[in-house]
Coordinates of C-alpha atoms and ligand atoms in Angstrom, one line a residue:
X1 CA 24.8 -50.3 -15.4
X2 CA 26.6 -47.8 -13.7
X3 CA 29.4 -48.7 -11.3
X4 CA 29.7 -48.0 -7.8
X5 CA 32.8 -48.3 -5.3
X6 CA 33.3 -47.4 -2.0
X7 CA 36.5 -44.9 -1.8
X8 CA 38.9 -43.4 1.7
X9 CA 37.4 -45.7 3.6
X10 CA 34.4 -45.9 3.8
X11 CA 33.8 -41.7 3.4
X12 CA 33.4 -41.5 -0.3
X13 CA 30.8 -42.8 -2.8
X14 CA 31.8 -42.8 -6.4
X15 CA 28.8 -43.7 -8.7
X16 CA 29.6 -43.9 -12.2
X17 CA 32.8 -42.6 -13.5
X18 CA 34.2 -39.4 -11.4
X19 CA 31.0 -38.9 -9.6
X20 CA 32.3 -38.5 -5.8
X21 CA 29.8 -38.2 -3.1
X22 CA 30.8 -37.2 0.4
X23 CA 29.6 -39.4 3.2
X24 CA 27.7 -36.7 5.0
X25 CA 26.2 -35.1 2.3
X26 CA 24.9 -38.3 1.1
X27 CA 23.4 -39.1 4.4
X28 CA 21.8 -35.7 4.4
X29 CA 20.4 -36.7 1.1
X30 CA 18.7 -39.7 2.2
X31 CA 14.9 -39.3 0.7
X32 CA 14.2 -41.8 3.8
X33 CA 14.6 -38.6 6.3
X34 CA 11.2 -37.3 7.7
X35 CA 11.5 -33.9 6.2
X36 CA 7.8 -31.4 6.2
X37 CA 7.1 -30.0 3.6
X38 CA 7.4 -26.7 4.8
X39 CA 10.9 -27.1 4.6
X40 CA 11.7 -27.6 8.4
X41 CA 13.2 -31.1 9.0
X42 CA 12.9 -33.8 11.6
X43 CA 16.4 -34.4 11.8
X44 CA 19.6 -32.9 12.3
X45 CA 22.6 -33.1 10.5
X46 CA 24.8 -32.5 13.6
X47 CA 23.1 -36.0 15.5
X48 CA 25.2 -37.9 12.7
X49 CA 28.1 -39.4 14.1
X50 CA 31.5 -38.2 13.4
X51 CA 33.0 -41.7 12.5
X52 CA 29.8 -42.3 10.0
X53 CA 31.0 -44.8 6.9
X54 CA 29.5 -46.1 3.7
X55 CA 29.1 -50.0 4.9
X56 CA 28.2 -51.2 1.6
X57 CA 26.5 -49.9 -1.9
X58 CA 24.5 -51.9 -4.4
X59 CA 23.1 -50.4 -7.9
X60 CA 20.1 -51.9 -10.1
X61 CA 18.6 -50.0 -12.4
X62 CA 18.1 -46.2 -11.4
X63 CA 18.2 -47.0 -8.0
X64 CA 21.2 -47.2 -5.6
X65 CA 21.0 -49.2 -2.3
X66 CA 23.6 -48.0 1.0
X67 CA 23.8 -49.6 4.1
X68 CA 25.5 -47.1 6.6
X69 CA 27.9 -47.9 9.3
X70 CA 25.3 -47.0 12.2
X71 CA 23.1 -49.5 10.7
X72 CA 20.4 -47.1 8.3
X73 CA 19.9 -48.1 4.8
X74 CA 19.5 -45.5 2.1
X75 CA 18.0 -46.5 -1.2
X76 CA 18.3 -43.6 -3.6
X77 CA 17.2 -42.4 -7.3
X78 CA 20.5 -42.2 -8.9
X79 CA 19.0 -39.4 -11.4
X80 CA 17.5 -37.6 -8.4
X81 CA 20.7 -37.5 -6.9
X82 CA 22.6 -36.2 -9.8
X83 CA 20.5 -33.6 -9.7
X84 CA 20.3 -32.5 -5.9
X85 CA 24.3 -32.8 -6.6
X86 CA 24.3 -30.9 -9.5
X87 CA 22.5 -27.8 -8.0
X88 CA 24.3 -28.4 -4.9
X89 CA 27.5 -27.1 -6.8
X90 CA 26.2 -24.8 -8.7
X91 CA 24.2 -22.7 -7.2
X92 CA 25.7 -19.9 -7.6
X93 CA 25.4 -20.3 -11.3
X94 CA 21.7 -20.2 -10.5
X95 CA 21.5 -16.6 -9.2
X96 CA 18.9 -14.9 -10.5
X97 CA 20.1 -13.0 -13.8
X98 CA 20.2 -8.6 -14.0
X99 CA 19.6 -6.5 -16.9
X100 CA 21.3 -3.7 -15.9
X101 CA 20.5 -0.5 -17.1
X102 CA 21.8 2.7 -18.1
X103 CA 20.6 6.4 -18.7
X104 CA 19.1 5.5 -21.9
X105 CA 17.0 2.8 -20.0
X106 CA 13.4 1.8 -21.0
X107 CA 11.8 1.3 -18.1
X108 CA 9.2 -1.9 -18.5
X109 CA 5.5 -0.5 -17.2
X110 CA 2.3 -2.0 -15.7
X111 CA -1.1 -0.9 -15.9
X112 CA -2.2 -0.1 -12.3
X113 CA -5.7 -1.2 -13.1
X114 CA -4.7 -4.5 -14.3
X115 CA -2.7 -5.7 -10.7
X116 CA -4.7 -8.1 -9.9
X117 CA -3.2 -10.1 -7.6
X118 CA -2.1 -14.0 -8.6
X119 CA -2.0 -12.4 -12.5
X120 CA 0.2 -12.9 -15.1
X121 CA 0.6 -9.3 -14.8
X122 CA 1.3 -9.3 -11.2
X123 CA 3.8 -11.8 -11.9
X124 CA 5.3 -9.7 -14.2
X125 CA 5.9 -7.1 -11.7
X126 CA 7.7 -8.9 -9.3
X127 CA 9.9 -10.8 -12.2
X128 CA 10.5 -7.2 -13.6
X129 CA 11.9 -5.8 -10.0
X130 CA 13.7 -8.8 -9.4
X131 CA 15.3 -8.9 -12.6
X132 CA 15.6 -5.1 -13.7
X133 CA 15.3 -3.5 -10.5
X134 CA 12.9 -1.3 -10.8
X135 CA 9.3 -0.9 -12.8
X136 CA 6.9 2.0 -13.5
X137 CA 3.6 2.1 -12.8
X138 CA 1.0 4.4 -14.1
X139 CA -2.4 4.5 -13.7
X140 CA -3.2 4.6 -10.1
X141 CA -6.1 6.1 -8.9
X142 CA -6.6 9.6 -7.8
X143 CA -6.2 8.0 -3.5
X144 CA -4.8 7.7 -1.0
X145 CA -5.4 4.1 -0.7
X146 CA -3.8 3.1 -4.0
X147 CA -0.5 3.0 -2.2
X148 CA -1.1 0.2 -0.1
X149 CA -3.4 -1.7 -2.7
X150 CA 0.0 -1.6 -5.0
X151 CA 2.1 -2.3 -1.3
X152 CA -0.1 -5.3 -1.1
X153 CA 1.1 -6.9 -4.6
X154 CA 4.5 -7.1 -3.1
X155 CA 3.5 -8.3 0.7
X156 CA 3.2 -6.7 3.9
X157 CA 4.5 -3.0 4.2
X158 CA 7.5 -3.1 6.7
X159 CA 6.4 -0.3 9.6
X160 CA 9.0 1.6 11.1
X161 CA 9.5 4.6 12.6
X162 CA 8.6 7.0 9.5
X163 CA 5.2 4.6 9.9
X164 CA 3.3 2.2 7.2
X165 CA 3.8 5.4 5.0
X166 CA 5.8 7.9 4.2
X167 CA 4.2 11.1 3.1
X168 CA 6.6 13.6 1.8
X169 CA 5.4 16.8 1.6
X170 CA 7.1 19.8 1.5
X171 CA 7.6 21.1 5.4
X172 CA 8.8 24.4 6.3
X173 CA 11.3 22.7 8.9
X174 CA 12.3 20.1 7.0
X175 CA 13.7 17.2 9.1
X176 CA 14.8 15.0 6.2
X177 CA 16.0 16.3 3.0
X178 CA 13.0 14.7 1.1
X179 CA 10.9 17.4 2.8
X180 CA 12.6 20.2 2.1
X181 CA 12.4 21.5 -2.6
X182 CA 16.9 21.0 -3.1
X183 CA 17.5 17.9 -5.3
X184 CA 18.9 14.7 -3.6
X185 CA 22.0 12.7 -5.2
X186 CA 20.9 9.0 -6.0
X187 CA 21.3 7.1 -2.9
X188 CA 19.6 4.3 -1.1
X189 CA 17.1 5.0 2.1
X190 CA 18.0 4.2 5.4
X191 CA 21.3 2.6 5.3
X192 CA 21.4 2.9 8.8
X193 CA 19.3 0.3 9.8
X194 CA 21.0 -3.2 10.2
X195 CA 18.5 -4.6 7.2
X196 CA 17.6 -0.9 5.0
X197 CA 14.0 -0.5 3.2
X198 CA 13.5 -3.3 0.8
X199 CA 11.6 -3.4 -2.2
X200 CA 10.3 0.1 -2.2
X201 CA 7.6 2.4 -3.5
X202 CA 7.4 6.0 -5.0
X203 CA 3.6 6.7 -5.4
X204 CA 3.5 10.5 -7.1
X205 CA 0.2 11.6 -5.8
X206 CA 1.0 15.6 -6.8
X207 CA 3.7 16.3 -9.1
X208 CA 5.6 19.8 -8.2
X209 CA 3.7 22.9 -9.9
X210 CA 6.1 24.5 -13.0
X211 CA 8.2 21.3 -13.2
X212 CA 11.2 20.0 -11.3
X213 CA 11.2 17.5 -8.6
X214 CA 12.5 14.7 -11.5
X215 CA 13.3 11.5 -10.2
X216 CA 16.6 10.3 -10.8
X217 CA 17.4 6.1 -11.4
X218 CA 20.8 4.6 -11.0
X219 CA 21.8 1.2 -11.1
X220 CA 24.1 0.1 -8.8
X221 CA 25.1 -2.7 -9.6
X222 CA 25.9 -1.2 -13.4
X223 CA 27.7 1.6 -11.6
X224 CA 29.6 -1.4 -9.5
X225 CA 30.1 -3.7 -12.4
X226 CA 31.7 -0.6 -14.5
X227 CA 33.8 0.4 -11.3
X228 CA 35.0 -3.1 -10.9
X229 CA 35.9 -3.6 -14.9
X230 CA 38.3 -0.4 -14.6
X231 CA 39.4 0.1 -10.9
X232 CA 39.3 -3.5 -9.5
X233 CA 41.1 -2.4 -6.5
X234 CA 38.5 0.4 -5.6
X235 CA 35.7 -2.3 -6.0
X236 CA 37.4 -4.7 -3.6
X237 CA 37.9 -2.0 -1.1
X238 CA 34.0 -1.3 -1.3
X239 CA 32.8 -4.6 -1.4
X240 CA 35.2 -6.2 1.8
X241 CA 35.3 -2.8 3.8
X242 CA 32.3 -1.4 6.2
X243 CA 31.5 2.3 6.7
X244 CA 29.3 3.9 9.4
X245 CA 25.9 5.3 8.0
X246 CA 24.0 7.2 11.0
X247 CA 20.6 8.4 11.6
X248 CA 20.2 10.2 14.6
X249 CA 16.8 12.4 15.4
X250 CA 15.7 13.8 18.8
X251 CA 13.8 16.7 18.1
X252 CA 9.7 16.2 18.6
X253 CA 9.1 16.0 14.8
X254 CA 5.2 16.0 13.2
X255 CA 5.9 12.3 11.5
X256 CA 8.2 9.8 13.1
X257 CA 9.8 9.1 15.9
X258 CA 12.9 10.0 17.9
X259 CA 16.2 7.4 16.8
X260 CA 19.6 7.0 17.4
X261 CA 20.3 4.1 14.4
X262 CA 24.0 3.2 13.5
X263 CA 25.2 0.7 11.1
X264 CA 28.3 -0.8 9.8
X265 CA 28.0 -2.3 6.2
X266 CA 30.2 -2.3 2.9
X267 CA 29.4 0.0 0.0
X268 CA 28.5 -3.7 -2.4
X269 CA 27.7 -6.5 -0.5
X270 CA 29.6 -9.8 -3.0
X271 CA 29.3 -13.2 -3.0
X272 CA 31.1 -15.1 -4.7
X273 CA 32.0 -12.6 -7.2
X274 CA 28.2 -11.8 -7.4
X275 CA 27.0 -8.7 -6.3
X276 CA 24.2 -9.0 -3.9
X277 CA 23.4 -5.5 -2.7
X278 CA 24.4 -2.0 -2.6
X279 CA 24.7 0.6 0.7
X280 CA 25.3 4.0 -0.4
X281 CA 24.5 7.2 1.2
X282 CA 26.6 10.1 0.8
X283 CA 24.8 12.1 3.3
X284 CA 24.4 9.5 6.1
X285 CA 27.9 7.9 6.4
X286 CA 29.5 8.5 9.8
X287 CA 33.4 9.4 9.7
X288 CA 34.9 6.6 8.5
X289 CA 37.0 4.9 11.3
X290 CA 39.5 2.5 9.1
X291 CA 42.7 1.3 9.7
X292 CA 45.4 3.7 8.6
X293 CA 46.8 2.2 5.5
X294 CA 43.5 1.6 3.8
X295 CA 42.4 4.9 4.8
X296 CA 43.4 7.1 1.9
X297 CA 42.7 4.6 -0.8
X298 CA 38.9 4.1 0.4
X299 CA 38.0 7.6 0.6
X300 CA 39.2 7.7 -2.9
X301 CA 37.3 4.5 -4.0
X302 CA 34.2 6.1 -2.5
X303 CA 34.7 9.0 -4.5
X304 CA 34.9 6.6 -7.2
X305 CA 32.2 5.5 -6.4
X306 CA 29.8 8.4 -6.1
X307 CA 31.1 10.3 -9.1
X308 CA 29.9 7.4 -11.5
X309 CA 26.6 8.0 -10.0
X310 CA 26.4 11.7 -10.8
X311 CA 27.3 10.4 -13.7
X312 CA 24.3 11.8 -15.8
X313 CA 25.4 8.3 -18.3
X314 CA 23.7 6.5 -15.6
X315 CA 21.2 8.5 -14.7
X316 CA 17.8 7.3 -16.1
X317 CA 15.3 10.3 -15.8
X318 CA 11.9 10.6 -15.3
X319 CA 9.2 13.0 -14.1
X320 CA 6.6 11.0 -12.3
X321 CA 3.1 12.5 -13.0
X322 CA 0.3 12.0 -10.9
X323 CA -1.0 8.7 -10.4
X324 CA 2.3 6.9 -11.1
X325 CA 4.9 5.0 -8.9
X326 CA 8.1 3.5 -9.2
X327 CA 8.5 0.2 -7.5
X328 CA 12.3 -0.7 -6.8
X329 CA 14.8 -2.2 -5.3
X330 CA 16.6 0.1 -2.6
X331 CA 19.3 -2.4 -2.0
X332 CA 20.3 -2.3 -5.7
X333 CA 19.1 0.8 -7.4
X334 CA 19.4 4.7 -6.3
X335 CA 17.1 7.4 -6.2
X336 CA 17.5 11.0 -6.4
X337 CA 15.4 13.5 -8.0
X338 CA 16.3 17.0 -8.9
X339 CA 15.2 20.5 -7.1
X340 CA 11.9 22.2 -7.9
X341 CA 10.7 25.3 -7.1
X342 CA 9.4 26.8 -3.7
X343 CA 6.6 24.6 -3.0
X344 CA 4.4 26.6 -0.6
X345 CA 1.0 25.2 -1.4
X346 CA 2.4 21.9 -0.3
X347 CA 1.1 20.4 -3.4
X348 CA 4.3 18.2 -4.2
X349 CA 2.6 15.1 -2.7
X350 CA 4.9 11.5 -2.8
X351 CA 4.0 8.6 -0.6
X352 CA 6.9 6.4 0.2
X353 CA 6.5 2.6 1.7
X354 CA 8.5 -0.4 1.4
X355 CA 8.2 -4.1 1.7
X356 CA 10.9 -6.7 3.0
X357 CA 13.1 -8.2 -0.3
X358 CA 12.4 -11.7 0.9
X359 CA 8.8 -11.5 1.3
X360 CA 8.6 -10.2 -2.5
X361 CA 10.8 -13.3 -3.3
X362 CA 8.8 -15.5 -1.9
X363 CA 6.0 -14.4 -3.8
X364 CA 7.4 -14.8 -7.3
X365 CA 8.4 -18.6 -6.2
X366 CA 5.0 -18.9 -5.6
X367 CA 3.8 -17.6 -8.7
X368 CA 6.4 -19.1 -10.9
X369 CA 4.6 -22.3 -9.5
X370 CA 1.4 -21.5 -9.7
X371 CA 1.8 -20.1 -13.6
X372 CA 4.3 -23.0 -14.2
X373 CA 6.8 -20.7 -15.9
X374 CA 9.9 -22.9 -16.7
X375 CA 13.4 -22.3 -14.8
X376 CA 15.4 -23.1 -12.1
X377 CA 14.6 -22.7 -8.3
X378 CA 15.2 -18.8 -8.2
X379 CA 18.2 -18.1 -6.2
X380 CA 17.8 -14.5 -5.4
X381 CA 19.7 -12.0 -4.4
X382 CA 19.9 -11.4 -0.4
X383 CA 20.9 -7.7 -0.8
X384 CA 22.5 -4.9 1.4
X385 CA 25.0 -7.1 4.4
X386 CA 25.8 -5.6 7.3
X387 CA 28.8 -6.3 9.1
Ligands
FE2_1 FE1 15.4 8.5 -0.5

């Protein structure tokens, strides 16, 4: 039989040995509360009131009885409640787990032709993204529509003002750098936005004529983990401190639309001690306004920062050809890809769109249900803060 007591008067429940449960969050607890199932609740922890006690607490079996000071009566699984306690505290733990990768990084691929959506396959996908970052798909057919049939495994395509999707071509008056034939250091897209691009996609419908335009994978969060192992000080600076990234466009432009888009965010976005995102943009940081004595010491940690990811030990490397994509995570990994030559003909053809990070977690919940794969409520990652 396991013993219960009542402890501080009335605000503590200790069930079994050092088991301690706070009044409150045992009240919350309460399987009795009219909770939907969606998740949104009846009740209101804040109605509860401040003086709230443990009356009196009675155990038989599994099942522990509590009568409450403003007369409710609780009757709980005492297994169940181990449990909601248990992940309660260790939640954290729970985080979804990264392979992180290097240069020498096999990336893991998926038929296009075998997406189905619901499949083991498209299951798969989304575990592989979450998990590794990024995935490769190859196989797409020879259209234009394939982008959003692949878009569409991973939710609804976030709009903005580049539209649905992105089509970098090669302009003559290139407005971003994508559009002009230079290479691009590995960064993520459109920090300056409060929430940037989230699970994204890199559908190569043309590949440059005579080679070039590689694209060039970095992991982040290895680059972070590595910078935090042997210059702690530099990572702290990056993960607590915001920098400006900017985006400002007025000029009447063929594709998108005119913007003036600022925001503050840190470099890695932590929680406890788990890294959550990364923000990095070498070309679209503002000056960085920061307080005098920190100054000197965050330029350098940026530097840091971005010389690890020209760093070609981190650089995974890859040509897409024709009728493959990469499908990614912009708020962990980085894309670049190098220069190719003068691209007149306009036959360089990539389509870019991107999907919201929680709507592609939501997903694999759903699947992990529906295809009963064993493990723990997946905690994800929330990504890229802004401050
Ligand atoms: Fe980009």
């Amino acid at each position: 039989m396991t013993d219960v007591t009542i402890a501080d008067d009335g605000r503590t429940l200790r069930l079994g040995g050092d088991t301690r449960y706070n009044r409150f969050w045992l009240r919350d607890a309460c399987p009795s509360l009219p909770t939907k199932e969606s998740g949104l609740r009846r009740f209101s922890v804040a109605t509860l009131p401040p003086d709230l006690t443990i009356a009196a607490a009675t155990v038989d079996g599994d099942r522990c009885a509590v009568d409450w000071s403003d007369g409710h009566h609780s009757d709980f699984s005492i297994a169940a409640l181990r449990d909601l306690a248990d992940r309660a505290a260790g939640r954290r733990r729970d985080v979804t787990p990264c392979r992180t990768f290097t240069a020498d990084h096999t990336p893991t691929r998926f038929d296009a032709t075998a997406l189905e959506l619901g499949s083991e396959t498209h299951h798969d996908l989304l575990d592989t993204v979450a998990r590794e970052g990024f995935a490769l798909v190859t196989g797409l057919a020879d259209d234009d529509t394939e982008t959003e049939r692949l878009a569409a495994c991973l939710g609804r395509i976030r709009e903005t003002d580049f539209g649905r999707v992105f089509d970098i071509v090669t302009e003559p008056e290139a407005w971003t750098l994508s559009q002009s034939n230079l290479g691009q250091d590995a960064h993520s897209d459109d920090p300056f936005r409060y929430s940037p691009s989230g699970i994204s996609i890199l559908h190569c419908r043309r590949a440059a004529e005579g080679g070039g335009g590689r694209s060039i994978i970095v992991d982040g969060f290895r680059v972070a983990e590595d910078l935090r192992a042997e210059q702690p000080a530099s990572f702290e600076l990056l993960a607590t401190v915001a920098i400006p990234y900017i985006r400002r466009r007025t000029e009447s432009v063929d594709q998108g639309e005119d913007v003036d888009m600022v925001a503050y965010g840190p470099v890695l976005s932590v929680a406890d001690g788990e890294l959550m995102g990364v923000r990095f943009h070498e070309r679209s940081t503002g000056v960085f306004d920061l307080p005098a004595d920190i100054v000197d010491d965050y330029y350098l940690a940026f530097r840091a920062f971005a010389e690890k990811v020209r760093d070609p030990a981190y650089q995974f490397d890859h040509r897409l050809a024709d009728g493959e994509a990469f499908v990614f995570d912009n708020q962990r990994v980085l894309h670049g890809r190098t220069g190719y030559e003068s691209d007149t003909g306009g036959r360089r053809h990539i389509r870019l769109c991107t999907v919201d990070r929680d709507q592609v977690h939501s997903r694999l919940r759903r699947l992990k249900d529906v295809h009963g794969r064993p493990g723990v409520d997946l905690v994800m990652r929330s990504g890229a803060a802004a401050h």
